[in-house]
Short mmCIF file of C-alpha atoms in Angstrom, two decimals:
data_model
loop_
_atom_site.label_atom_id
_atom_site.label_comp_id
_atom_site.label_asym_id
_atom_site.label_seq_id
_atom_site.Cartn_x
_atom_site.Cartn_y
_atom_site.Cartn_z
CA MET A 1 189.64 26.91 71.18
CA LYS A 2 189.06 26.63 74.91
CA SER A 3 185.55 27.24 76.17
CA TYR A 4 184.84 29.67 78.97
CA GLU A 5 184.87 28.21 82.47
CA TRP A 6 182.45 29.83 84.91
CA GLN A 7 184.10 31.00 88.11
CA SER A 8 181.26 32.11 90.37
CA ASP A 9 179.55 29.64 92.68
CA PHE A 10 176.21 31.08 91.55
CA ALA A 11 176.90 30.28 87.89
CA LYS A 12 178.31 26.83 88.67
CA THR A 13 175.27 25.97 90.78
CA HIS A 14 172.80 27.04 88.10
CA ILE A 15 174.70 25.26 85.33
CA ALA A 16 174.76 22.05 87.39
CA GLU A 17 171.04 22.36 88.12
CA GLY A 18 170.37 22.78 84.40
CA GLU A 19 172.38 19.67 83.61
CA VAL A 20 170.44 17.63 86.17
CA LYS A 21 167.12 18.91 84.82
CA GLY A 22 168.23 18.05 81.30
CA GLU A 23 169.22 14.54 82.34
CA ALA A 24 165.88 14.04 84.11
CA LYS A 25 164.01 15.27 81.05
CA GLY A 26 165.86 12.74 78.90
CA GLU A 27 165.15 9.90 81.34
CA ALA A 28 161.46 10.83 81.45
CA LYS A 29 161.36 10.80 77.67
CA SER A 30 162.93 7.33 77.73
CA VAL A 31 160.24 6.01 80.09
CA LEU A 32 157.50 7.29 77.80
CA LEU A 33 159.24 6.00 74.66
CA VAL A 34 159.54 2.49 76.11
CA LEU A 35 155.85 2.49 77.06
CA ASP A 36 154.94 3.74 73.59
CA ALA A 37 157.18 1.20 71.82
CA ARG A 38 155.45 -1.55 73.76
CA GLY A 39 152.06 -0.24 72.62
CA LEU A 40 150.89 0.68 76.11
CA SER A 41 148.39 3.47 76.54
CA VAL A 42 149.73 6.24 78.79
CA PRO A 43 147.07 8.18 80.72
CA ASP A 44 147.69 11.87 81.32
CA SER A 45 148.14 11.24 85.06
CA VAL A 46 151.03 8.85 84.37
CA ARG A 47 152.57 11.15 81.76
CA GLU A 48 152.42 14.12 84.14
CA ARG A 49 153.99 12.19 87.01
CA VAL A 50 156.81 10.92 84.80
CA THR A 51 157.57 14.28 83.18
CA GLY A 52 157.33 16.07 86.54
CA CYS A 53 159.88 13.80 88.20
CA THR A 54 163.41 15.20 88.65
CA ASP A 55 164.87 12.21 90.51
CA THR A 56 167.07 10.54 87.89
CA ASP A 57 167.48 7.38 89.98
CA GLN A 58 163.71 6.99 90.16
CA LEU A 59 163.37 7.64 86.45
CA GLU A 60 165.97 4.95 85.69
CA ARG A 61 163.96 2.47 87.79
CA TRP A 62 160.85 3.43 85.83
CA VAL A 63 162.64 2.87 82.51
CA ARG A 64 163.43 -0.68 83.61
CA ARG A 65 159.86 -1.27 84.84
CA ALA A 66 158.41 0.16 81.63
CA ALA A 67 160.02 -2.74 79.79
CA VAL A 68 158.13 -5.42 81.73
CA ILE A 69 154.77 -4.06 82.94
CA ASP A 70 151.40 -4.70 81.28
CA ARG A 71 149.79 -1.32 82.00
CA ALA A 72 151.36 2.13 82.36
CA GLU A 73 149.72 2.57 85.76
CA GLN A 74 151.81 -0.34 87.08
CA LEU A 75 154.91 1.80 86.65
CA PHE A 76 154.45 3.20 90.16
CA ASP A 77 153.63 -0.07 91.98
#
């Protein structure tokens, strides 16, 4: 069964925006999971900045940094 393909530019734009937001949400979750797995305490200010970020490239950089930093606050250095 073939799924419906949206034709309007409006629908395509909003679907694409939703996909980007979903990807960013997943990347943010990954950052926080890495910090948690490493036993690092995550202050609310760090958690809010990570979950509020929609730049997937930035979030990917933070995932990598989360693997090597000693404190969650160093994520943004």
